[in-house]
Amino acid sequence: MGGLELLKCLMAIFCLVSVSLIAGCGKKDYTIIEAKCGNCHKSEIVYLKKRSIDEWNRVLYAMQLRGLTISEKEKGEIFDVLKEKKLINN
Ligand code: HEC
């Protein structure tokens, strides 16, 4: 194999690795919901209805009363997902 072929080969491997990393990261965004909200009920229940920020805070509070434990940081991540999925009303 000449030097150029080797380089092409390395570049192809590099591309494959980065593509799979990007795909993996894209999925990772929603695992906070799977991990925190998918135990007692299906995580899909979270995506059924749009709510205002206040209402979401109330939902999260109600889940905490039922036994959910989340840190402030995790709460922020949950709101990021809700925002991204356009589940927050103004
Ligand atoms: C400890 C168990 C538990 C966990 C963890 C949990 N839930 Fe729930 N959730 C429930 C139960 C029980 C209900 C049943 C419906 C009811 O009684 O209102 C429910 C219902 C809901 C509903 C529907 C309520 C309605 O009035 O429409 C939403 C939305 C919801 N959960 C969101 C979440 C989100 C978001 C999380 C994660 C941050 C979460 N839940 C985690 C127990 C849990």
XYZ file of C-alpha atoms and ligand atoms in Angstrom:
133
model
C 0.000 0.000 0.000
C 1.422 3.398 -0.942
C 1.474 6.333 1.447
C -1.537 7.986 -0.193
C -3.718 4.892 0.121
C -2.796 4.577 3.766
C -3.754 8.195 4.332
C -7.105 7.705 2.565
C -7.731 4.629 4.639
C -6.983 6.460 7.881
C -9.257 9.318 6.834
C -12.085 6.894 6.092
C -11.710 5.333 9.532
C -11.592 8.775 11.126
C -14.820 9.744 9.348
C -16.632 6.616 10.431
C -15.586 7.123 14.030
C -16.682 10.763 14.104
C -20.018 9.995 12.457
C -20.815 7.328 15.012
C -19.743 9.633 17.827
C -22.038 12.382 16.574
C -24.931 9.937 16.186
C -24.315 8.622 19.685
C -24.246 12.099 21.171
C -27.477 13.060 19.430
C -29.237 10.201 21.139
C -27.708 10.961 24.500
C -29.681 14.220 24.796
C -32.832 12.445 25.851
C -31.411 9.808 28.159
C -32.033 12.072 31.139
C -35.761 11.558 30.518
C -35.314 7.809 30.022
C -33.232 7.529 33.167
C -35.282 9.754 35.455
C -38.808 9.529 34.116
C -38.956 6.072 32.522
C -38.988 4.016 35.698
C -42.508 4.543 37.011
C -44.193 5.065 33.661
C -43.123 5.127 30.036
C -41.024 8.161 29.200
C -43.429 8.865 26.304
C -45.934 10.185 28.833
C -43.620 13.188 29.167
C -43.957 14.096 25.485
C -47.745 13.929 25.242
C -48.647 17.446 26.260
C -47.263 20.984 26.078
C -47.096 22.852 29.354
C -45.884 26.232 30.606
C -42.726 26.410 32.688
C -44.862 26.774 35.821
C -46.884 23.700 34.945
C -43.731 21.676 34.249
C -42.339 22.764 37.605
C -45.559 21.555 39.199
C -45.338 18.227 37.324
C -41.733 17.750 38.467
C -42.716 18.625 42.015
C -45.564 16.105 41.893
C -43.129 13.433 40.627
C -40.748 14.280 43.466
C -43.578 13.697 45.925
C -44.016 10.283 44.327
C -40.342 9.446 44.771
C -38.393 11.061 41.930
C -34.987 12.407 42.941
C -33.340 15.029 40.735
C -30.646 17.643 41.324
C -30.999 21.240 40.142
C -28.553 20.389 37.347
C -30.679 17.445 36.198
C -33.761 19.633 36.345
C -31.974 22.049 33.998
C -31.178 19.189 31.619
C -34.818 18.082 31.660
C -35.941 21.614 30.786
C -33.371 21.683 27.965
C -34.967 18.571 26.476
C -38.471 19.985 26.904
C -37.358 23.177 25.169
C -35.737 21.267 22.331
C -38.863 19.171 21.813
C -40.957 22.350 21.859
C -43.012 21.152 24.807
C -42.965 24.465 26.639
C -45.807 26.954 26.103
C -45.214 30.643 26.525
C -41.495 7.683 41.468
C -42.271 7.433 40.304
C -42.290 8.479 39.205
C -41.213 9.052 38.571
C -39.730 8.803 38.825
C -41.745 9.957 37.585
N -43.113 9.914 37.605
Fe -44.348 10.926 36.369
N -45.966 9.973 37.200
C -45.902 9.062 38.230
C -47.209 8.541 38.488
C -47.562 7.510 39.556
C -48.064 9.141 37.554
C -49.526 8.744 37.430
C -50.499 9.654 36.978
C -51.088 10.492 38.084
O -51.400 9.961 39.147
O -51.269 11.686 37.809
C -47.263 10.042 36.760
C -47.732 10.854 35.722
C -46.964 11.739 34.983
C -47.455 12.652 33.976
C -48.902 12.833 33.545
C -49.548 13.731 34.533
C -50.730 14.456 34.045
O -51.410 15.045 34.893
O -50.971 14.490 32.842
C -46.400 13.370 33.521
C -46.402 14.473 32.456
C -45.239 12.895 34.215
N -45.605 11.907 35.088
C -43.971 13.384 34.009
C -42.840 12.899 34.635
C -41.508 13.375 34.378
C -41.162 14.529 33.423
C -40.670 12.639 35.133
C -39.158 12.739 35.204
C -38.586 14.012 35.529
C -41.468 11.688 35.881
N -42.784 11.869 35.542
C -40.974 10.752 36.750
C -44.774 8.668 38.912
C -43.478 9.012 38.576
